PDB file of C-alpha atoms in Angstrom:
ATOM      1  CA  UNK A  28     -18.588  -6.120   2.503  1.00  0.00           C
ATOM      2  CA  UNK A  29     -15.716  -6.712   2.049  1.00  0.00           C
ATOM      3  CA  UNK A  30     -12.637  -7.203   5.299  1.00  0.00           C
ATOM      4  CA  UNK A  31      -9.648  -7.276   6.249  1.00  0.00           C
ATOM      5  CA  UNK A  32      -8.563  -7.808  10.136  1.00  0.00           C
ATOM      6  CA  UNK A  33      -4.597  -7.400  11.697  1.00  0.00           C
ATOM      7  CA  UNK A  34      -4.021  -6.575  15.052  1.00  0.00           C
ATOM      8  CA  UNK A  35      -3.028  -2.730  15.867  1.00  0.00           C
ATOM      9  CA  UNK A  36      -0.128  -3.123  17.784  1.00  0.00           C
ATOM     10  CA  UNK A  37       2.470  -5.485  19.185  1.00  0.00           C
ATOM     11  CA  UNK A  38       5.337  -5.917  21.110  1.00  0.00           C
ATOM     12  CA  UNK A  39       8.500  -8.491  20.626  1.00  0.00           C
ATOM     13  CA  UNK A  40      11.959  -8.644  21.982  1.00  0.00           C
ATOM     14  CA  UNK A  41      14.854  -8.598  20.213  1.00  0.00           C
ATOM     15  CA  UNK A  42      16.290 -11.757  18.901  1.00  0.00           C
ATOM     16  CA  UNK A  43      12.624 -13.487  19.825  1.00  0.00           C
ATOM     17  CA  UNK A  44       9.823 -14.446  16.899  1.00  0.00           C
ATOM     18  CA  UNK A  45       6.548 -12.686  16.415  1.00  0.00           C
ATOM     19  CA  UNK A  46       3.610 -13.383  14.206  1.00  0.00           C
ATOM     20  CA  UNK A  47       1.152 -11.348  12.991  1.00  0.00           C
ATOM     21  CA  UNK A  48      -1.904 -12.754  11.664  1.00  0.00           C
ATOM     22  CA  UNK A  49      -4.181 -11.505   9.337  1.00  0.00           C
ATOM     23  CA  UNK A  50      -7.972 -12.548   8.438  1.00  0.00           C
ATOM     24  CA  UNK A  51     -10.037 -11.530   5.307  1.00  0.00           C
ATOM     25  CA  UNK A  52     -13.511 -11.893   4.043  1.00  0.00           C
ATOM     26  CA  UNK A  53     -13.074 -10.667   0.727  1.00  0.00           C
ATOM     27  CA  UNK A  54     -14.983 -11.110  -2.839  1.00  0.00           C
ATOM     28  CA  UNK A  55     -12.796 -13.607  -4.436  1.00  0.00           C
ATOM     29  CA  UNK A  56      -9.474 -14.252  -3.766  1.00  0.00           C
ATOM     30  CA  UNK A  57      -6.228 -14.119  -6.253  1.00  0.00           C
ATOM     31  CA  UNK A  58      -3.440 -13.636  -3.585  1.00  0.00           C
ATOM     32  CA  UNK A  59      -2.657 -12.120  -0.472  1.00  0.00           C
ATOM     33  CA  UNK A  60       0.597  -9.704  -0.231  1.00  0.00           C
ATOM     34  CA  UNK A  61       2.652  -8.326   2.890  1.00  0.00           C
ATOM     35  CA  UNK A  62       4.052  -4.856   2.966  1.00  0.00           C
ATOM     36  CA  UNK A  63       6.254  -3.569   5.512  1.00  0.00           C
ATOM     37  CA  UNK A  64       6.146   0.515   6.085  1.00  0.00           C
ATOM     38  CA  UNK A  65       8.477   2.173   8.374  1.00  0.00           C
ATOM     39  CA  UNK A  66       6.764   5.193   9.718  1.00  0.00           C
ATOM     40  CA  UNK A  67       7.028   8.218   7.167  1.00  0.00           C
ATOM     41  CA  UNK A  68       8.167   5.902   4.028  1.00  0.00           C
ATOM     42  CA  UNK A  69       6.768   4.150   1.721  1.00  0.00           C
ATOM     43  CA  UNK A  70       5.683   0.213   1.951  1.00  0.00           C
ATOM     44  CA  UNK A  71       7.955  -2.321   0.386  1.00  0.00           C
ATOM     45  CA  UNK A  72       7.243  -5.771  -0.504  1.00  0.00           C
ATOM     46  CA  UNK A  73       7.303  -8.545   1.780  1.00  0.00           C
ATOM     47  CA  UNK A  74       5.438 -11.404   0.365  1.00  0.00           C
ATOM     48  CA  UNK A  75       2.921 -13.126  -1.627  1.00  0.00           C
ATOM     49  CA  UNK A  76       1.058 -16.534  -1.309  1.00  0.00           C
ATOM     50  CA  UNK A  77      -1.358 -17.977  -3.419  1.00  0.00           C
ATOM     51  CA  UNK A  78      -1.694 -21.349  -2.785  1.00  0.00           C
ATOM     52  CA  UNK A  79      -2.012 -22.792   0.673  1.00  0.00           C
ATOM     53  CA  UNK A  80       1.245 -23.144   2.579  1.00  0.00           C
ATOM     54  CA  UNK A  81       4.326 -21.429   4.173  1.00  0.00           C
ATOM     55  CA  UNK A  82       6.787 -19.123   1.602  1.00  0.00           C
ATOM     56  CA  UNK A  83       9.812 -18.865   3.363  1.00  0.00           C
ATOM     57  CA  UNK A  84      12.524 -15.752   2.466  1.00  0.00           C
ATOM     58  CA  UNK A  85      15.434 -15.686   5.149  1.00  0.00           C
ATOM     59  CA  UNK A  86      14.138 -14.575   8.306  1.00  0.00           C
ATOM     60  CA  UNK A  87      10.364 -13.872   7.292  1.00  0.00           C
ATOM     61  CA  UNK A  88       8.056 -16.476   6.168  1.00  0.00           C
ATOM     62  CA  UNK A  89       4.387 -15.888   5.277  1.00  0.00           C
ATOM     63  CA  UNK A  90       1.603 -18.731   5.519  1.00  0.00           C
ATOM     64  CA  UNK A  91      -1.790 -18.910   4.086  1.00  0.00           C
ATOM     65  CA  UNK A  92      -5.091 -21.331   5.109  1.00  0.00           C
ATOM     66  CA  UNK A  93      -7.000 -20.105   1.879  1.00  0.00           C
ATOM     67  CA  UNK A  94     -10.111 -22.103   3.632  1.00  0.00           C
ATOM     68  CA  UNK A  95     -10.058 -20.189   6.779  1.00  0.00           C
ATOM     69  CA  UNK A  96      -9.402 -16.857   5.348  1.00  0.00           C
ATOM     70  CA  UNK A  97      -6.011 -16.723   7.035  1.00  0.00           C
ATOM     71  CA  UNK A  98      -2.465 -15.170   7.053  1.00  0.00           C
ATOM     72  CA  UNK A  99       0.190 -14.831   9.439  1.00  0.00           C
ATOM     73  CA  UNK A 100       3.758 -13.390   8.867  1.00  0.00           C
ATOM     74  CA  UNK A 101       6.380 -14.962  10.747  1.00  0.00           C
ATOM     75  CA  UNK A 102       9.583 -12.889  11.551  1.00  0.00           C
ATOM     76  CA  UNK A 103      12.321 -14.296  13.308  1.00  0.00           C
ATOM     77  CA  UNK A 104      15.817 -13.437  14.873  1.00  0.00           C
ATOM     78  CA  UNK A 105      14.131 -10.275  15.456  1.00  0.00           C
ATOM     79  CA  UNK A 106      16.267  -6.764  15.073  1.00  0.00           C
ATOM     80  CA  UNK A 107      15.628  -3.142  16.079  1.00  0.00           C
ATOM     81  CA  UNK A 108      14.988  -2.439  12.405  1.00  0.00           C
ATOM     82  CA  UNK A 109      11.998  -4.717  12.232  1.00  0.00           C
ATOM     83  CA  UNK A 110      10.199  -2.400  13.955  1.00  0.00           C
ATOM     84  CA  UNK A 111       7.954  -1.211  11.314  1.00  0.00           C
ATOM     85  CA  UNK A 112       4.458  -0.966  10.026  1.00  0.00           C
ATOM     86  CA  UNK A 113       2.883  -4.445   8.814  1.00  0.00           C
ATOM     87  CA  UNK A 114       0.490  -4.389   5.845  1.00  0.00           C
ATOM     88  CA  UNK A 115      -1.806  -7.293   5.108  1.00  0.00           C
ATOM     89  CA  UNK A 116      -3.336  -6.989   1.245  1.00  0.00           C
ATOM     90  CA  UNK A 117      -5.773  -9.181  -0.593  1.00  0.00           C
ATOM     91  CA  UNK A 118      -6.230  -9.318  -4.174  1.00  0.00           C
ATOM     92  CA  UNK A 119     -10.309  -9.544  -4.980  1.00  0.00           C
ATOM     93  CA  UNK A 120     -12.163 -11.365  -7.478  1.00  0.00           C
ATOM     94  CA  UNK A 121     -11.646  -8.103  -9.623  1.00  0.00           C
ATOM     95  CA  UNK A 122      -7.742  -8.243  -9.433  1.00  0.00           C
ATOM     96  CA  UNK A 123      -8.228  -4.815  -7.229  1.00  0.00           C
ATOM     97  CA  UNK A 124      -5.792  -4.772  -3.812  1.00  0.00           C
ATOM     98  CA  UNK A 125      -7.804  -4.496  -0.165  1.00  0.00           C
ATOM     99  CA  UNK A 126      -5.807  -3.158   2.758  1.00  0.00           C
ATOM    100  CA  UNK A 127      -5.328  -4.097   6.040  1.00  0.00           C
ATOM    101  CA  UNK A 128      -4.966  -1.053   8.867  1.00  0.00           C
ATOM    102  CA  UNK A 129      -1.481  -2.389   9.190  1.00  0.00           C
ATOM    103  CA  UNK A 130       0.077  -3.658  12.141  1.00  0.00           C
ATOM    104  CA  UNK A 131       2.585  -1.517  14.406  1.00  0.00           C
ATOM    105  CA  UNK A 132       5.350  -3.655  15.582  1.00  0.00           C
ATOM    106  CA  UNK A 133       7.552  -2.291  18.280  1.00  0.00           C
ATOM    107  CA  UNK A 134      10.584  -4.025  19.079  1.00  0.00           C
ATOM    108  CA  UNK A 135      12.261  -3.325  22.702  1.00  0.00           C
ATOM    109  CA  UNK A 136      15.801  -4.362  23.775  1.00  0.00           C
TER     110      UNK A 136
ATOM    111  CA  UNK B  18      18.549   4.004 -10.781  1.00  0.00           C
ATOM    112  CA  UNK B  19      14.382   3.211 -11.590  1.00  0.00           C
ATOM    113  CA  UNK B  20      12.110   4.327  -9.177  1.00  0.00           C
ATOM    114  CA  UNK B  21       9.195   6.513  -8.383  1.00  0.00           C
ATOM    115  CA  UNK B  22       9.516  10.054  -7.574  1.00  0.00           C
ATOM    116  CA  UNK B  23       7.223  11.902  -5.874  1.00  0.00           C
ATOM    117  CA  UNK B  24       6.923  15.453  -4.999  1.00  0.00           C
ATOM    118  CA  UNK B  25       6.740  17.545  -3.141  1.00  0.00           C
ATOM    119  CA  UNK B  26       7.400  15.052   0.231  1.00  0.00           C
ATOM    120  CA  UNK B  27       5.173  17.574   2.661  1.00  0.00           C
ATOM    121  CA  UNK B  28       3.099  20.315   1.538  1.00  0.00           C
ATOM    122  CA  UNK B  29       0.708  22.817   2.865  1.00  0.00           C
ATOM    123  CA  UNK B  30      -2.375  24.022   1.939  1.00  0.00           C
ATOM    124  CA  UNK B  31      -5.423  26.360   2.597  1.00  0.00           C
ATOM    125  CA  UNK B  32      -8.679  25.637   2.456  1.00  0.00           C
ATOM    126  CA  UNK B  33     -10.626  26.235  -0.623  1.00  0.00           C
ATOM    127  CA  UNK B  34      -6.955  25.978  -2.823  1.00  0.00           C
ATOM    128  CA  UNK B  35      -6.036  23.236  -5.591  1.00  0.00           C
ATOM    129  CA  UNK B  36      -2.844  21.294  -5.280  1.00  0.00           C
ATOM    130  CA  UNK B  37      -1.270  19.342  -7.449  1.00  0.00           C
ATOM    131  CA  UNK B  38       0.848  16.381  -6.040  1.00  0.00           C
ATOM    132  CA  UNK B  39       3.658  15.096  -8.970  1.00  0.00           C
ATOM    133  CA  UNK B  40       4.090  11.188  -9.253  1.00  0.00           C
ATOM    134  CA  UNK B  41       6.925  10.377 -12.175  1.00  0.00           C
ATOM    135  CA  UNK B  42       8.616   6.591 -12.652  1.00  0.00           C
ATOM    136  CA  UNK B  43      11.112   5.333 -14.654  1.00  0.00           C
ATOM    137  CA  UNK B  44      10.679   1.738 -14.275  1.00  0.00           C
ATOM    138  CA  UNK B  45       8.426   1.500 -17.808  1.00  0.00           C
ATOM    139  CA  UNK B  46       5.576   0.496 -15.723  1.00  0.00           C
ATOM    140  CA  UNK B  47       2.128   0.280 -17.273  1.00  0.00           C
ATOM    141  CA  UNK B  48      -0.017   0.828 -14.206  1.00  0.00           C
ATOM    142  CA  UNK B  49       0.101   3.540 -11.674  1.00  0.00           C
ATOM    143  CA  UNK B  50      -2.232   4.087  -8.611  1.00  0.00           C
ATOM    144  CA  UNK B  51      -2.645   6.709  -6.090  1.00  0.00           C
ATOM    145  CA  UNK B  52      -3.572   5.950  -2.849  1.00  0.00           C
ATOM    146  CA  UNK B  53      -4.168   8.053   0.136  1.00  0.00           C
ATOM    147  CA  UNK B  54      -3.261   6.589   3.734  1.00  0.00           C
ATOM    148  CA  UNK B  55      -4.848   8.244   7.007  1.00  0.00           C
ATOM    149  CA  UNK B  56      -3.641   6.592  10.095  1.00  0.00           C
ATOM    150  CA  UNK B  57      -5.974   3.538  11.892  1.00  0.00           C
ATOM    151  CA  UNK B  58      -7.127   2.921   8.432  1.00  0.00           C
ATOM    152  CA  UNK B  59      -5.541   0.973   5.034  1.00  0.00           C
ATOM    153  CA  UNK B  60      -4.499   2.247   2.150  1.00  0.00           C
ATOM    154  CA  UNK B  61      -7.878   3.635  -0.348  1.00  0.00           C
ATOM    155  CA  UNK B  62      -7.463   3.856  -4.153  1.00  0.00           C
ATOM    156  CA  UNK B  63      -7.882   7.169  -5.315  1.00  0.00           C
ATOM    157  CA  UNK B  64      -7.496   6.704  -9.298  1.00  0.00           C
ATOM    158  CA  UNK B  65      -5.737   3.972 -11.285  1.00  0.00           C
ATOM    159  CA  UNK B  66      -4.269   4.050 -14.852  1.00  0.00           C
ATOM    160  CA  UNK B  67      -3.567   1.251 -16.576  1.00  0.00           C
ATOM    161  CA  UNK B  68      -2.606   2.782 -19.977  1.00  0.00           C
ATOM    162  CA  UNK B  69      -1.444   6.485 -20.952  1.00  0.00           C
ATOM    163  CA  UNK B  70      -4.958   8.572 -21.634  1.00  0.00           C
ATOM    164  CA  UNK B  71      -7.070   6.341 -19.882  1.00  0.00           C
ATOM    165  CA  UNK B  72      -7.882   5.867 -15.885  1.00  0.00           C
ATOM    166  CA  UNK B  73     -10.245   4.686 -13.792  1.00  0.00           C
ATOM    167  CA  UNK B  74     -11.957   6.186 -10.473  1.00  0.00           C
ATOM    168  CA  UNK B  75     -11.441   4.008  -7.413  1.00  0.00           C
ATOM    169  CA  UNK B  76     -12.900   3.707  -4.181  1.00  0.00           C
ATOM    170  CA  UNK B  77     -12.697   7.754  -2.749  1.00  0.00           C
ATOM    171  CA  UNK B  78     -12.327   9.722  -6.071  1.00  0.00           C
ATOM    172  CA  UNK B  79     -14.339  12.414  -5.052  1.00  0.00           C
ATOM    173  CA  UNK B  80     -12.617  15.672  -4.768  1.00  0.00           C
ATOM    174  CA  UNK B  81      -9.722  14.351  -6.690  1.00  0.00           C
ATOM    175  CA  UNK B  82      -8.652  14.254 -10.128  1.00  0.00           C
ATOM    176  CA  UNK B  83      -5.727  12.980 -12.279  1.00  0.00           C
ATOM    177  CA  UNK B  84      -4.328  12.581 -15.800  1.00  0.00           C
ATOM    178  CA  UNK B  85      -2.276  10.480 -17.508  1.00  0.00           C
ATOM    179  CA  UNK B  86      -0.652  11.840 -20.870  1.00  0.00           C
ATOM    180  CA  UNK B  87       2.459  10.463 -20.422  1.00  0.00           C
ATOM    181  CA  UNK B  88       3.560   6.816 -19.362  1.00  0.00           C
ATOM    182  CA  UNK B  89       6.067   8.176 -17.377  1.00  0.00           C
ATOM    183  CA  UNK B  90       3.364  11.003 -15.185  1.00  0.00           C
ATOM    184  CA  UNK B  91       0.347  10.418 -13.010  1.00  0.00           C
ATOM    185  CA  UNK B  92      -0.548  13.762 -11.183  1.00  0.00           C
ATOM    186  CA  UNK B  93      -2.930  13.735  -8.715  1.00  0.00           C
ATOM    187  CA  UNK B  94      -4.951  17.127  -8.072  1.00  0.00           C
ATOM    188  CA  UNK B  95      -6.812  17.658  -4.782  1.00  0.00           C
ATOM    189  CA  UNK B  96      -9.121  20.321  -5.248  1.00  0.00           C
ATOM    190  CA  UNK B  97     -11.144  22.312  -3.011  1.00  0.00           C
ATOM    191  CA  UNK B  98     -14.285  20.261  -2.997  1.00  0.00           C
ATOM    192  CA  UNK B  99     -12.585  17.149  -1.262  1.00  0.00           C
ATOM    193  CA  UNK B 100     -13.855  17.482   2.533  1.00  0.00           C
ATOM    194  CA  UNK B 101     -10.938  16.349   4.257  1.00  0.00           C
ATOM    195  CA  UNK B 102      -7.541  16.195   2.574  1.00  0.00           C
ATOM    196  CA  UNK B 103      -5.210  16.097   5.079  1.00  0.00           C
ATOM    197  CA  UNK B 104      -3.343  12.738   4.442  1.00  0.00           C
ATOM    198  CA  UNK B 105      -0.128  11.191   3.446  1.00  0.00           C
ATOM    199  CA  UNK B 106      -0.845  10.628  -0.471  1.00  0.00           C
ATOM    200  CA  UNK B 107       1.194   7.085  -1.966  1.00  0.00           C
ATOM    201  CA  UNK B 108       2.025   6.761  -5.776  1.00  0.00           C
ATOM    202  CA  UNK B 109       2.556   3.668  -6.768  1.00  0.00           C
ATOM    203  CA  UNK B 110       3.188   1.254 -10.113  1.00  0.00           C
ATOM    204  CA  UNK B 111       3.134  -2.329 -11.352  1.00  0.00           C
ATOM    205  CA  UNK B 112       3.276  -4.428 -14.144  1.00  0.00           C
ATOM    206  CA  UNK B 113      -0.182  -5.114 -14.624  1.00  0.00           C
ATOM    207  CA  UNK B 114      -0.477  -9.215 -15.763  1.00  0.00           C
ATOM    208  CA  UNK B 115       2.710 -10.289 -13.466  1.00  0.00           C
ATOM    209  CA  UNK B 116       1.951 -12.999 -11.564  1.00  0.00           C
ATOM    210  CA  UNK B 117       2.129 -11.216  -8.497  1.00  0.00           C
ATOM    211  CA  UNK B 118       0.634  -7.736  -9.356  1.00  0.00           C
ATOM    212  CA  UNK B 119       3.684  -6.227  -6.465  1.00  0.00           C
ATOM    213  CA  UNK B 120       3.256  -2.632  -5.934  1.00  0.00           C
ATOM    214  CA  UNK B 121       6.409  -0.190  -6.254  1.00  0.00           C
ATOM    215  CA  UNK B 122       5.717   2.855  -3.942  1.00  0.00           C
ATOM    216  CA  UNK B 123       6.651   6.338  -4.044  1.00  0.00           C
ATOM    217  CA  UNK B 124       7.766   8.194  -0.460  1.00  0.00           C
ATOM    218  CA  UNK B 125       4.720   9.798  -0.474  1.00  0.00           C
ATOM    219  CA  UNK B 126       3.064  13.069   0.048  1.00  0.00           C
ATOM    220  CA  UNK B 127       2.264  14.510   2.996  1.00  0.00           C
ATOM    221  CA  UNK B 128      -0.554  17.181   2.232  1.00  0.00           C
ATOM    222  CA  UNK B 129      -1.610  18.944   5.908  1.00  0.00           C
ATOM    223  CA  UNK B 130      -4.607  21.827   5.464  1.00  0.00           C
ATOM    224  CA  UNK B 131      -4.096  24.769   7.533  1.00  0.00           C
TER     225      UNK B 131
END
């Protein structure tokens, strides 16, 4: 079947970096996407890597080890508003999007 | 501005009652998607359209059931037969064939049973 794996929950500090990884066993692979979702709203793009390597965009960055079935999503200079919902997606052999449970992160002063 | 709509943002239902959930975009998207979201899990594709009059069933269809006569409109109807319904319902749209294939979300739906 097919599987996607992110932790539950973390904690940072403001100002500090946190990444969240993300592994998948999936059918195929033509991309892997991060979401953020504040609770209640809707997700909003993050990122997408298809080729092997880090994307950089201002404070986030997303990296992807296509061979190990890996993802992580770097945020730094963390702020209160970061605190938010993390959504790892993976785009099968059938062009059809697989979810991650999301990852909670909860940012304290 | 272009966006998706949906409405209504929380609504209330009893059991054995059809409700229909409104998703409407402006952004001249092809491709619109429903998902539902329960919490510990990811998101689950209800229906997809890719083209007006024509959609596809995804992964937890049953119980559901949409239409799309109009680019613009993707209603979702949960009838009485789905088991469990009580979830916070996403709309969403892309351009199908972009490079990226990024999802535009609605605020969603949150549809408690009583």
């Amino acid at each position: 079947g097919q599987n996607i794996d992110q932790p539950t929950e973390m904690t940072a500090t403001e100002g500090a970096i946190v990444q969240i990884n993300c592994t998948y066993q999936t059918s195929g692979f033509n991309g892997l996407f991060w979401y953020q979702q504040h609770a209640g709203e809707a997700p909003t793009f993050l990122s997408y890597n298809v080729l092997d390597g880090l994307e950089e965009k201002g404070r986030f960055s997303s990296f992807l080890s296509r061979s190990k079935g890996y993802s992580y999503l770097l945020l730094k200079e963390l702020q209160m508003k970061d605190s938010a919902s993390y959504l790892c997606a993976v785009l099968d052999s059938n062009y059809q999007l697989i979810w991650g449970a999301g990852t909670k992160l909860i940012i304290k002063p | 501005d272009g966006g998706i709509t949906q409405s209504p943002k929380y609504l209330f239902r009893k059991e054995g009652q059809n409700v229909t959930l409104s998703c409407e975009q402006n952004l001249n998207h092809d491709a619109m998607y429903w998902y539902r979201q329960d919490p510990g899990q990811g998101l689950r594709l209800i229906y997809y359209s890719q083209i007006v009059n024509d959609f596809q069933k995804g992964d937890i269809a049953e119980g559901y059931s949409v239409s799309r006569e109009k680019k613009e409109s993707f209603p979702l109807t949960v009838t009485s037969a789905q088991k469990n319904p009580t979830a916070f319902y996403l709309c969403a749209s892309s351009i199908p064939g972009t490079e990226t294939g990024e999802l535009f979300f609605g605020e969603g739906s949150r549809l408690t049973v009583l």
